[in-house]
Tab-separated table of C-alpha atoms and ligand atoms in Angstrom:
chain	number	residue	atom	x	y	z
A	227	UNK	CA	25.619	-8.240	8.051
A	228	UNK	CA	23.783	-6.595	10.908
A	229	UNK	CA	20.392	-7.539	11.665
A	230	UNK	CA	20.106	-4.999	15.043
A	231	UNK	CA	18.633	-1.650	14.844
A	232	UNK	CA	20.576	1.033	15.634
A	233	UNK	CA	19.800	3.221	18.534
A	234	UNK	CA	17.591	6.439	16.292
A	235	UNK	CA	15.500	3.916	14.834
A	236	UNK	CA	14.803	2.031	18.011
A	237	UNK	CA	14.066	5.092	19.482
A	238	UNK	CA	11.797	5.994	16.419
A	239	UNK	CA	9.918	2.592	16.300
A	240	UNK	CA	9.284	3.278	20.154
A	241	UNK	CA	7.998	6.605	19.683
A	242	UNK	CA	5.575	5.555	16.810
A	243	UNK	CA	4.683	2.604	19.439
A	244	UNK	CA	3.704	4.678	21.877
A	245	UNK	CA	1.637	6.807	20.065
A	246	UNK	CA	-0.041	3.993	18.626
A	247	UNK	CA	-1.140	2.245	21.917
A	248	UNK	CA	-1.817	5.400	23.793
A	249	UNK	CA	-3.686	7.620	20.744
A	250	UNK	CA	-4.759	5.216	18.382
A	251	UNK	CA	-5.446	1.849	20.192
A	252	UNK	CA	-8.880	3.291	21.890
A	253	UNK	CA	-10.454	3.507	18.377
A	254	UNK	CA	-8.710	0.605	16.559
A	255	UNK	CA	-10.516	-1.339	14.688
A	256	UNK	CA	-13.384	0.790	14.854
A	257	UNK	CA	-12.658	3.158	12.051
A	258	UNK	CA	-15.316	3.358	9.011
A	259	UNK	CA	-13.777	5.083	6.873
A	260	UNK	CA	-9.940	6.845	6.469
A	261	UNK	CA	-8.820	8.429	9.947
A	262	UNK	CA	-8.637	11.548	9.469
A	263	UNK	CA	-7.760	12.737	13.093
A	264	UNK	CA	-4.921	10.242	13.030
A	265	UNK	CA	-3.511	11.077	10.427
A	266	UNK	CA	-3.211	14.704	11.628
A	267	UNK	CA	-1.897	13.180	15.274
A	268	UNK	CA	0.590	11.266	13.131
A	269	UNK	CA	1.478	15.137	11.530
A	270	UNK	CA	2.001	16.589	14.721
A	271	UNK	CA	4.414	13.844	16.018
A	272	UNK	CA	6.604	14.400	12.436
A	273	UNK	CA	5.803	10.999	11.193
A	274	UNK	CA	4.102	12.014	7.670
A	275	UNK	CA	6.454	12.290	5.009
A	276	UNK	CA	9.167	10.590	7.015
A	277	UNK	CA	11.393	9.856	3.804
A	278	UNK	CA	10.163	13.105	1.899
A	279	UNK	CA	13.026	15.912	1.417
A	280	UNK	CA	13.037	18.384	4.186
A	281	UNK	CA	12.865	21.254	1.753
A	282	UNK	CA	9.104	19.612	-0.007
A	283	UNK	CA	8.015	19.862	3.669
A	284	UNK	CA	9.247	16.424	4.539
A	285	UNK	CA	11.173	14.740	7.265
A	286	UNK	CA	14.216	13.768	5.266
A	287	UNK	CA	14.534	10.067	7.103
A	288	UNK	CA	15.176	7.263	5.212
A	289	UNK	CA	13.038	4.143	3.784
A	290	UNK	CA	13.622	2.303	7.287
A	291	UNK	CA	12.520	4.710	8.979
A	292	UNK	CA	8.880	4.693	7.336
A	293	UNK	CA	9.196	1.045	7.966
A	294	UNK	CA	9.510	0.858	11.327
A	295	UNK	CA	6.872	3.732	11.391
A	296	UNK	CA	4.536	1.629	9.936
A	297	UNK	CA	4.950	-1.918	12.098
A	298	UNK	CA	5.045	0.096	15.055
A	299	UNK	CA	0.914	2.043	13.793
A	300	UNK	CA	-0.326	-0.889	12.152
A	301	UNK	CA	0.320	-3.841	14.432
A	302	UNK	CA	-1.857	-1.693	16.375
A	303	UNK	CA	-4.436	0.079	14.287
A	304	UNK	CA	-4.596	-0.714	10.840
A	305	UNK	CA	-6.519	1.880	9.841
A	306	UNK	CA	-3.853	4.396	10.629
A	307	UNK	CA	-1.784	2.507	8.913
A	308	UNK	CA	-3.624	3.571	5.944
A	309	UNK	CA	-2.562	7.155	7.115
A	310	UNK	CA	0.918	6.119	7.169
A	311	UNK	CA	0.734	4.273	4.048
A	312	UNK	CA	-1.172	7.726	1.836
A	313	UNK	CA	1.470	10.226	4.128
A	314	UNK	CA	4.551	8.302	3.428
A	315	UNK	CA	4.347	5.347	0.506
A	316	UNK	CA	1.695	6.201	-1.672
A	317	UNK	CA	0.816	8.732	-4.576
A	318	UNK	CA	2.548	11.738	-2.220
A	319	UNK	CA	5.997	10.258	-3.153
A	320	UNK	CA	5.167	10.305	-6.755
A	321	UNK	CA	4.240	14.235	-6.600
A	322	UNK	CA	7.576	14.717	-4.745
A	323	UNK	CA	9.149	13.413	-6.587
A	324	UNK	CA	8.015	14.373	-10.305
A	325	UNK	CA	6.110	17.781	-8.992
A	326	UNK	CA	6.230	20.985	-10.314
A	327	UNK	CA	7.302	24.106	-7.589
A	328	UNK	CA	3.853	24.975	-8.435
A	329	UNK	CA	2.011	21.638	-7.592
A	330	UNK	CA	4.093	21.098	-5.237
A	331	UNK	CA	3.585	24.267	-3.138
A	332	UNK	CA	-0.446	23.822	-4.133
A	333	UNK	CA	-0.549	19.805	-3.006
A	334	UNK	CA	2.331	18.857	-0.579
A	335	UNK	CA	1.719	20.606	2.752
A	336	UNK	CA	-2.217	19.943	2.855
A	337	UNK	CA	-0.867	16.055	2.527
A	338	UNK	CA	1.973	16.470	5.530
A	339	UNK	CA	-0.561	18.015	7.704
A	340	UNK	CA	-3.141	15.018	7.165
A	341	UNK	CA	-5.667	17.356	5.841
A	342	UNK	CA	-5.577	16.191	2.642
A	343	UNK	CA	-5.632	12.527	0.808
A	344	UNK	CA	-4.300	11.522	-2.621
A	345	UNK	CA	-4.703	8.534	-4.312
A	346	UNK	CA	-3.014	6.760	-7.340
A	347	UNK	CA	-5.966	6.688	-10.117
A	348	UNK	CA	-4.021	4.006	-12.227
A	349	UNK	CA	-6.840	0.975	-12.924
A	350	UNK	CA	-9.598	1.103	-15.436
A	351	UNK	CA	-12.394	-1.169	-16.670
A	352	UNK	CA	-10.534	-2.537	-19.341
A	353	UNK	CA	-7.351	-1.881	-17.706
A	354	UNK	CA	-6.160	-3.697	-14.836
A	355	UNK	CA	-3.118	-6.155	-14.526
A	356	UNK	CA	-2.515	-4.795	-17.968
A	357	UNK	CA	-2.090	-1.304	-17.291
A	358	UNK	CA	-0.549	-0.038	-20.606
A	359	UNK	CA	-4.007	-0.698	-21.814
A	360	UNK	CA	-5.532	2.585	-19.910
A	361	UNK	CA	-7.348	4.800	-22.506
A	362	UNK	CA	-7.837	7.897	-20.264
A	363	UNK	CA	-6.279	10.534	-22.819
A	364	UNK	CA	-4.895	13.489	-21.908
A	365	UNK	CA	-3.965	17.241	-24.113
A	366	UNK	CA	-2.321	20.358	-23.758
A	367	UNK	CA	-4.445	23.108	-24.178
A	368	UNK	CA	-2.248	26.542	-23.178
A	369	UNK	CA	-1.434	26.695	-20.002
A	370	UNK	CA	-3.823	23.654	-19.215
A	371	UNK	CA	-4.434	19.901	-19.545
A	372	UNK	CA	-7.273	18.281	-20.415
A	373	UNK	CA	-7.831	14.898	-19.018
A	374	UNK	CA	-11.285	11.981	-20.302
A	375	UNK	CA	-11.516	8.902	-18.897
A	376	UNK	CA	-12.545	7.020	-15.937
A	377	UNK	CA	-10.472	5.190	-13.319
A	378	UNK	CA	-11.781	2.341	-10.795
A	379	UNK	CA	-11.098	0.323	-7.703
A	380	UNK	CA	-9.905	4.080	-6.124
A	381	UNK	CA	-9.119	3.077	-2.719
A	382	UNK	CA	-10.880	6.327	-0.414
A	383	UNK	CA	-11.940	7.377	-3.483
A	384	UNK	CA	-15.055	9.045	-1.302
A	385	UNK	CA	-12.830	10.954	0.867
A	386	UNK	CA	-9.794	11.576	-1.531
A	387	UNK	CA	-9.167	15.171	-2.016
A	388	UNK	CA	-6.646	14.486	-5.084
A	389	UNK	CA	-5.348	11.627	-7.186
A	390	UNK	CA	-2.677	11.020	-9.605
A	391	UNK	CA	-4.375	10.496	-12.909
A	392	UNK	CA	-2.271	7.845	-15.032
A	393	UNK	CA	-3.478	8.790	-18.404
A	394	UNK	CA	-1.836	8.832	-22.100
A	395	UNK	CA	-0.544	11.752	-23.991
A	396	UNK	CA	-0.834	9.860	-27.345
A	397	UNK	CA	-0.873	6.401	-28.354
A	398	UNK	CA	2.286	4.630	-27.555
A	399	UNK	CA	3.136	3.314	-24.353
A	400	UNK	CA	5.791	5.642	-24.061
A	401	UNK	CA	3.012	8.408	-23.711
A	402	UNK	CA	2.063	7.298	-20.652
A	403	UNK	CA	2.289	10.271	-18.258
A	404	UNK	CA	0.447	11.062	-15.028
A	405	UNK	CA	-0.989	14.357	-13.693
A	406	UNK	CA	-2.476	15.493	-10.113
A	407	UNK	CA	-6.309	16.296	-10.571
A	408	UNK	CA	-7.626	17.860	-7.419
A	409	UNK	CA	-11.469	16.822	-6.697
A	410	UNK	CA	-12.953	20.505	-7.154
A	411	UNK	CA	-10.986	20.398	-10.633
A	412	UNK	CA	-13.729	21.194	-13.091
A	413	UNK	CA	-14.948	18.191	-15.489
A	414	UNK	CA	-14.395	15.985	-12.259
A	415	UNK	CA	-16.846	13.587	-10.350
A	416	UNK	CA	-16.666	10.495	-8.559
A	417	UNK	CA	-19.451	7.663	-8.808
A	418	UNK	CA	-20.918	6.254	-5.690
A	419	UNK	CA	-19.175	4.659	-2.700
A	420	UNK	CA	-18.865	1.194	-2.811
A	421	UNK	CA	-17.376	-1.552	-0.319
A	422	UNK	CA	-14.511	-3.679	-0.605
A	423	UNK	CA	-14.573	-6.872	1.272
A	424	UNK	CA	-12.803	-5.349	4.105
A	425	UNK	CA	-14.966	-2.666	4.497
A	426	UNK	CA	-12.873	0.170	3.330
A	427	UNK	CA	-14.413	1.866	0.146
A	428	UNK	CA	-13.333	2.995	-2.963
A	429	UNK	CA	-15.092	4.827	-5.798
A	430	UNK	CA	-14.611	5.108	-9.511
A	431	UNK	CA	-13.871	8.366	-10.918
A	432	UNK	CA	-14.759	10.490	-14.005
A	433	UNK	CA	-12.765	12.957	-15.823
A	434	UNK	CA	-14.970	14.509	-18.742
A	435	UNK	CA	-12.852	17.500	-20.070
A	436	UNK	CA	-11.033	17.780	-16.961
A	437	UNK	CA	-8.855	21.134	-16.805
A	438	UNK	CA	-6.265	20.925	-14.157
A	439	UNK	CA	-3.223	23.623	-14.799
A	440	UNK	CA	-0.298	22.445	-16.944
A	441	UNK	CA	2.271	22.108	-13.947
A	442	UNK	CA	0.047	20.159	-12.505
A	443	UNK	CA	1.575	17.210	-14.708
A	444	UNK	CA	4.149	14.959	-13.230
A	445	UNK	CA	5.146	13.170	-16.267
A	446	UNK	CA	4.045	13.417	-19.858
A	447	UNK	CA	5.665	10.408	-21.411
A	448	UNK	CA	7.281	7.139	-20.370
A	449	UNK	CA	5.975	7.809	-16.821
A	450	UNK	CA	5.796	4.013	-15.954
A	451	UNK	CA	9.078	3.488	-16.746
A	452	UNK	CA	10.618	7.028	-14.849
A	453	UNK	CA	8.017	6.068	-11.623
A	454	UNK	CA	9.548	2.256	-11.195
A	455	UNK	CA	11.274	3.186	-8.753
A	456	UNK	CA	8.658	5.168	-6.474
A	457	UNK	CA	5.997	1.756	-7.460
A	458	UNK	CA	9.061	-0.166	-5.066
A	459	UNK	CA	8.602	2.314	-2.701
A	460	UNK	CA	4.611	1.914	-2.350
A	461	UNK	CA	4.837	-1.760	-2.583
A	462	UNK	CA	7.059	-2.083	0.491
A	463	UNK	CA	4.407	-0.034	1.913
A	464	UNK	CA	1.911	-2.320	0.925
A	465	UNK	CA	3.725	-5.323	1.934
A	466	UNK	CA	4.478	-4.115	5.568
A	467	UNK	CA	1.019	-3.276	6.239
A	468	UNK	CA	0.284	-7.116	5.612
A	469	UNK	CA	3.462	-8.781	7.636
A	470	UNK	CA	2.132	-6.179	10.402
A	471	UNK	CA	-1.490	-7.338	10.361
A	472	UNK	CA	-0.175	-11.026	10.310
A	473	UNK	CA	1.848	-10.142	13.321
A	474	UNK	CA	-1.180	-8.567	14.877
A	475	UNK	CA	-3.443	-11.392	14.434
A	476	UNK	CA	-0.631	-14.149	15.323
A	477	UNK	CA	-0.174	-11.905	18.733
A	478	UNK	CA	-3.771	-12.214	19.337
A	479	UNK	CA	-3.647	-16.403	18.867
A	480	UNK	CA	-0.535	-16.562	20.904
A	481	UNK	CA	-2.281	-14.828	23.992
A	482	UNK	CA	-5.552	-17.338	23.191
A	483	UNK	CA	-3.527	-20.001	22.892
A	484	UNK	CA	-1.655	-19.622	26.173
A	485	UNK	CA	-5.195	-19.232	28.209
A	486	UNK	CA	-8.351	-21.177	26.430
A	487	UNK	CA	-8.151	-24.353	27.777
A	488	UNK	CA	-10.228	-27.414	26.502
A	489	UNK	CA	-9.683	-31.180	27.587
A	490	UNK	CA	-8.361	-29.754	30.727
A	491	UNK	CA	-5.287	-27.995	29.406
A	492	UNK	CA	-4.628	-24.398	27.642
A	493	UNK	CA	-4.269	-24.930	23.698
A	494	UNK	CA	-0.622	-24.183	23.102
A	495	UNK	CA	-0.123	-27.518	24.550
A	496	UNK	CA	-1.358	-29.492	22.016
A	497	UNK	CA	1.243	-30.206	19.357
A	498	UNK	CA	-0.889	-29.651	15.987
A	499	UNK	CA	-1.267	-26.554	17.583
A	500	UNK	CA	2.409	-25.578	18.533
A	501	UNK	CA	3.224	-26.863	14.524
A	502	UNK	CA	1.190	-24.080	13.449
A	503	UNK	CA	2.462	-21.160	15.316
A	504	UNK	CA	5.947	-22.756	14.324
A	505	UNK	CA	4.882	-22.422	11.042
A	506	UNK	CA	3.328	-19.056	11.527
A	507	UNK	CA	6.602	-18.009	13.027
A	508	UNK	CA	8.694	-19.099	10.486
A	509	UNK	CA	6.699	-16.973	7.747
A	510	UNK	CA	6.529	-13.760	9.762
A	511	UNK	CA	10.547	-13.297	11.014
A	512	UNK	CA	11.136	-14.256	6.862
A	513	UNK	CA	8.825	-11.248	5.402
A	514	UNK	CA	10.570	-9.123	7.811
A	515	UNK	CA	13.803	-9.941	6.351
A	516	UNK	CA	12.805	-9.733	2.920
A	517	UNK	CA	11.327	-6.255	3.443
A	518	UNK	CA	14.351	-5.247	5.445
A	519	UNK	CA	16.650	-6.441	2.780
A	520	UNK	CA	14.476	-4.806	-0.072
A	521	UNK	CA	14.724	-1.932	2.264
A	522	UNK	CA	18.636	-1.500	3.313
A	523	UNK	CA	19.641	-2.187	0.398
A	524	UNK	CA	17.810	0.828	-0.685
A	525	UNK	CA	19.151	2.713	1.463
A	526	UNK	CA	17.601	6.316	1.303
A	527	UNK	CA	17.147	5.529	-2.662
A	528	UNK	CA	14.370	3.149	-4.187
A	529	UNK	CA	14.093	-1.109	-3.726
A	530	UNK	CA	15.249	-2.467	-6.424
A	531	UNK	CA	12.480	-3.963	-8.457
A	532	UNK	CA	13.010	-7.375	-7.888
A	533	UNK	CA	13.744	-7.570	-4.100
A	534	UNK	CA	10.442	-5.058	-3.774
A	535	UNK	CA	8.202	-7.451	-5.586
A	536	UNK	CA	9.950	-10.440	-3.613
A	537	UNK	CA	9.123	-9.123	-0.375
A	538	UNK	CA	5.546	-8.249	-1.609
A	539	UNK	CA	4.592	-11.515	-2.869
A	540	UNK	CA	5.827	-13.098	-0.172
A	541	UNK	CA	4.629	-10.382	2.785
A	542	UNK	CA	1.119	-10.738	1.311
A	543	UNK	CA	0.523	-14.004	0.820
A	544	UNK	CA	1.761	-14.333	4.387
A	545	UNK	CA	-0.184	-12.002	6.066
A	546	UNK	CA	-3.310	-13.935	4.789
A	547	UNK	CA	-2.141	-16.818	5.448
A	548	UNK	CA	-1.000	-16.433	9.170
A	549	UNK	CA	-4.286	-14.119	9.858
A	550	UNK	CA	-6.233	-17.266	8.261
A	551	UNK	CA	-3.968	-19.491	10.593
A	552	UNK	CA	-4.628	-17.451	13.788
A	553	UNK	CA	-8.558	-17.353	13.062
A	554	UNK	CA	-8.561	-20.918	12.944
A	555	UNK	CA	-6.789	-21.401	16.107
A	556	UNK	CA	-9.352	-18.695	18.025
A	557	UNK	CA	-11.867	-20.897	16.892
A	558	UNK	CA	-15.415	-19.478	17.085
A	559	UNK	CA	-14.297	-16.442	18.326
A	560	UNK	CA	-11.792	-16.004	15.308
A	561	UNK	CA	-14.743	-16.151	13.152
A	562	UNK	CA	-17.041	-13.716	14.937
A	563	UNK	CA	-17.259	-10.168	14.226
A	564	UNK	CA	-17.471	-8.909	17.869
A	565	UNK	CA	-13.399	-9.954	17.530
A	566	UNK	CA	-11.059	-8.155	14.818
A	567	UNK	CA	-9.519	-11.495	13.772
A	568	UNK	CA	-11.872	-11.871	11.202
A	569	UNK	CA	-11.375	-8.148	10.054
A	570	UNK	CA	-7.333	-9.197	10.096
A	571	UNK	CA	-8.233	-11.670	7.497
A	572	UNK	CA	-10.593	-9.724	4.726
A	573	UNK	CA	-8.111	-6.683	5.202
A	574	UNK	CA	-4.523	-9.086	4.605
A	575	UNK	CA	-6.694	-10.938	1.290
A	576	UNK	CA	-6.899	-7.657	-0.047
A	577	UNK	CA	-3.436	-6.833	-0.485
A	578	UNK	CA	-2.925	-9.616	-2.780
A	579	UNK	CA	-4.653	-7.893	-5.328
A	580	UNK	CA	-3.569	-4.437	-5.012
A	581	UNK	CA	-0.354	-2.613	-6.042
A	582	UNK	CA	0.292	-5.761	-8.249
A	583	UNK	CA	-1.103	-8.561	-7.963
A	584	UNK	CA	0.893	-11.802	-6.260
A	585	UNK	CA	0.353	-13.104	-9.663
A	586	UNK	CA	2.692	-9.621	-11.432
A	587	UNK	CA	5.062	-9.673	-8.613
A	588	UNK	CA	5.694	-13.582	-9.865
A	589	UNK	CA	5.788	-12.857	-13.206
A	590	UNK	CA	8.361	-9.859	-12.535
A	591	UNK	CA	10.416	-12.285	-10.213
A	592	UNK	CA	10.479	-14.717	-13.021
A	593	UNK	CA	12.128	-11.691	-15.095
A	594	UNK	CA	14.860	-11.373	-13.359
A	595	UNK	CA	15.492	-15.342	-12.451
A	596	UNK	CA	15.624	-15.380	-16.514
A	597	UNK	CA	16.921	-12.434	-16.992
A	598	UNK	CA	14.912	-11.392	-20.510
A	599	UNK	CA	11.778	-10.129	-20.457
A	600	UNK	CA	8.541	-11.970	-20.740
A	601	UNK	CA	5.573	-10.072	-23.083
A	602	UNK	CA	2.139	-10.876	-21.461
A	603	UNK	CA	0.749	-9.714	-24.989
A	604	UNK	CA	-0.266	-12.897	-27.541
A	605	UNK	CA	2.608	-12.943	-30.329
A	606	UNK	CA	1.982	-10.806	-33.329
A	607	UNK	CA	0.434	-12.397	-36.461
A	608	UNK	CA	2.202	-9.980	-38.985
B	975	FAD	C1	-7.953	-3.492	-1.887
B	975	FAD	C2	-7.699	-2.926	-3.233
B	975	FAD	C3	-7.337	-1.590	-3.346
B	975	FAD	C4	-7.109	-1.034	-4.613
B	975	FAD	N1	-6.806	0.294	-4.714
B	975	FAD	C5	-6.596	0.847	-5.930
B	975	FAD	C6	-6.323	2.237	-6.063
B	975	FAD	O1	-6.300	2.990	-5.077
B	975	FAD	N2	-6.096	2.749	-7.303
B	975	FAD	C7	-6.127	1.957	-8.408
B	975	FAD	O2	-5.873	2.475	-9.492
B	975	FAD	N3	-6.417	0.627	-8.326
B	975	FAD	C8	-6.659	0.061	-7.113
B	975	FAD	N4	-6.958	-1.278	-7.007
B	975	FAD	C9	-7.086	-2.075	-8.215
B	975	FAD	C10	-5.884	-2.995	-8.424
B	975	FAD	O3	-4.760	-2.247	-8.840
B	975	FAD	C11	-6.295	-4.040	-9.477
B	975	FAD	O4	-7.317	-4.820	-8.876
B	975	FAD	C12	-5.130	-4.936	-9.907
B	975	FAD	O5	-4.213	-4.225	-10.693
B	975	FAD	C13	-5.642	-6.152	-10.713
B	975	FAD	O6	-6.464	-5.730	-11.744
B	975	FAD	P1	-7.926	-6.397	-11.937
B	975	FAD	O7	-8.629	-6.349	-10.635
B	975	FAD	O8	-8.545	-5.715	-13.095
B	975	FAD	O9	-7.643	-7.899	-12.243
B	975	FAD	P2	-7.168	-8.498	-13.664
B	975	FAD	O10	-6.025	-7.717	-14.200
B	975	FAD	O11	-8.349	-8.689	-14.522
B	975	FAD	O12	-6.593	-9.910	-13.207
B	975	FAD	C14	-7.440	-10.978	-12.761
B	975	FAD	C15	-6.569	-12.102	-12.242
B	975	FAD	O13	-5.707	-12.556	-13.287
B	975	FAD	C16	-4.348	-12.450	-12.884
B	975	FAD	N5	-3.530	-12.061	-14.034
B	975	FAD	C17	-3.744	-11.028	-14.891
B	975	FAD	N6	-2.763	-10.959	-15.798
B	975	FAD	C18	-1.903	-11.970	-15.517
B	975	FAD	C19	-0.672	-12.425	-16.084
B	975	FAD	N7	-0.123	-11.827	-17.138
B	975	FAD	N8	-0.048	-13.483	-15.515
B	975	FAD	C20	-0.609	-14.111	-14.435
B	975	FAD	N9	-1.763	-13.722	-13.859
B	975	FAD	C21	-2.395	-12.666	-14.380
B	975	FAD	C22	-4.335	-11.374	-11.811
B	975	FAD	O14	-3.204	-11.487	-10.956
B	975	FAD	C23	-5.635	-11.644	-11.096
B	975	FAD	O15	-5.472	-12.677	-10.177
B	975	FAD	C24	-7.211	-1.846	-5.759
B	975	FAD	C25	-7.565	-3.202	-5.630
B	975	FAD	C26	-7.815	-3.735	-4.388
B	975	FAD	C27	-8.200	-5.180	-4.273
């Protein structure tokens, strides 16, 4: 077992470092909405759709590469880690993946040049944890499909210029399909922004006879099962953003700690304190290694189900936890909003909640300790 990069990927995780402290460190934490001229920058440099085939536009690299890529931004501006995250993890994997020639010639190369944003459009009001429960319905008609519903909780959803739609082509769960709906598709609108506690937004979104054209669909039954493999994929992407922001703010505290002095000597030399960076420590180097294992493992394939959701639950719940830790330590200064400590903690809680909550992830790590399956469903009465 090697736990030493090799030489490309060094190389890679310094070039992504670079850019991030010389190009994106200026504006960090400063960002209001998605950064648009990042994500471009990150274009240019060849680090969007780093583990996308070369011949859908991509960079052909593997899983550890976009891992690396995304420590390196993030630990520095976490709002371009959202570009990395949309470029690389997200709802672009599922359109390579699935995508028609046509969709994918229409979609993919306005979403590598970070001119474009798509989003997964997967939760609904009645429809959350419980996703087979999504009533958005979709139907053929000729060369079309026509897509009612309404989707929530869209993360950009002011900015997005696509999403995937996760809709049902009949009743069953096994009708579950998905389908890429532009935002100028006809029978399309999005509500109002609205804040998340972090201060990125998200909108809800309306489809009311929605015609996008009939290659625009990526799957049109037992999508959830046939896209398990690309959710690993976005929740490694999700957990590395929150191991890097935990990183970020236990940097921050280590620096405080080593120069804010009180009773006459500098803070890291008071043992309750030390205890807690121990801790901190300890939490940090083992997310790494669970999203690295998730990750090799992998290889240039998908995580395997169980070792994604491992590394999630655990990646999240530490990244709120250490950010929480390091605020603490920065006392007053944690806590104020002139700082981004306190930002490092409302973004981290987030991530708890979406892509599966820590909750799923425990439920689907109890799966596989039992090795049956668990219905979330009440038992029938018939
Ligand atoms: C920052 C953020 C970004 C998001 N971005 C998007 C997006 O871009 N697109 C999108 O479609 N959605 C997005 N979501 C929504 C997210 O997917 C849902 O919030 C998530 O699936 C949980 O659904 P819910 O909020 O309806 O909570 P509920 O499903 O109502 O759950 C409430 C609580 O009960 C727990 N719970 C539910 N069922 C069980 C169970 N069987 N066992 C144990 N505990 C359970 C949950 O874990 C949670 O703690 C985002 C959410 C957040 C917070």
């Amino acid at each position: 077992m090697d736990f030493s990069l090799t030489p490309e990927q060094q190389a890679l995780q310094e070039s992504a470092r670079r850019l991030a402290e010389g190009r994106f460190a200026p504006r960090a934490f400063t960002w209001a909405g998605f950064p648009w001229e990042n994500a471009k920058l990150l274009a240019e440099t060849g680090l969007t759709g780093i583990t996308i085939p070369v011949e859908d536009g991509g960079q052909g690299g593997s899983l550890m590469d976009a891992v690396l890529v995304m420590e390196a931004v993030s630990q520095v501006c976490p709002h371009s880690g959202d570009a990395v995250q949309a470029t690389n993890f997200g709802a672009i994997r599922q359109v390579s993946a699935f995508g028609s020639g046509r969709v994918k010639r229409d979609v993919l190369p306005q979403l590598l040049a970070g001119e474009g944003l798509i989003s997964a459009g997967m939760s609904e009001p009645e429809a959350g944890s419980a996703l087979t429960d999504l009533r958005t319905t979709a139907e053929y008609d000729g060369d079309e499909v026509v897509l009612n519903g309404e989707k929530v909780w869209n993360s950009h959803g002011p900015e997005i210029t696509h999403t995937v739609v996760w809709c049902r082509f009949g009743p069953r769960t096994r009708d579950i399909g998905c389908v890429v709906v532009p935002v100028d598709a006809p029978g399309f609108s999005r509500g109002p922004a609205e804040t998340y506690m972090s201060g990125e937004q998200h909108a809800a979104l309306a489809m009311n006879d929605c015609r996008v054209p009939r290659d625009y669909v990526l799957a049109d039954h037992e999508a959830l099962q046939r896209m398990f493999t690309i959710f690993g994929v976005e929740r490694v992407g999700n957990a590395v953003r929150a191991l890097s922001l935990g990183q970020a703010a236990f940097d921050r505290a280590v620096e405080h700690a080593k120069t804010r002095e009180q009773f006459g000597r500098p803070l890291c030399e008071f043992q309750g304190l030390q205890w807690k960076f121990a801790d901190m420590r300890m939490k940090l180097d083992a997310a790494r290694l669970l999203i690295y294992r998730a990750v090799s493992n992998a290889d240039r394939g998908a995580p395997s189900p169980t070792e994604a959701s491992i590394a999630k639950c655990f990646a999240n719940e530490t990244g709120f936890e250490v950010a929480n830790q390091a605020l603490q330590v920065m006392g007053a200064s944690g806590y104020s909003t002139a700082y981004p400590m306190e930002y490092l903690v409302r973004r981290t809680r987030g991530w708890m909640i979406a892509g599966g909550s820590t909750e799923m992830m425990r439920n689907r790590i109890a799966e596989a300790v039992f090795d049956r399956r668990f219905s979330q469903r009440p038992p029938r009465r018939d």
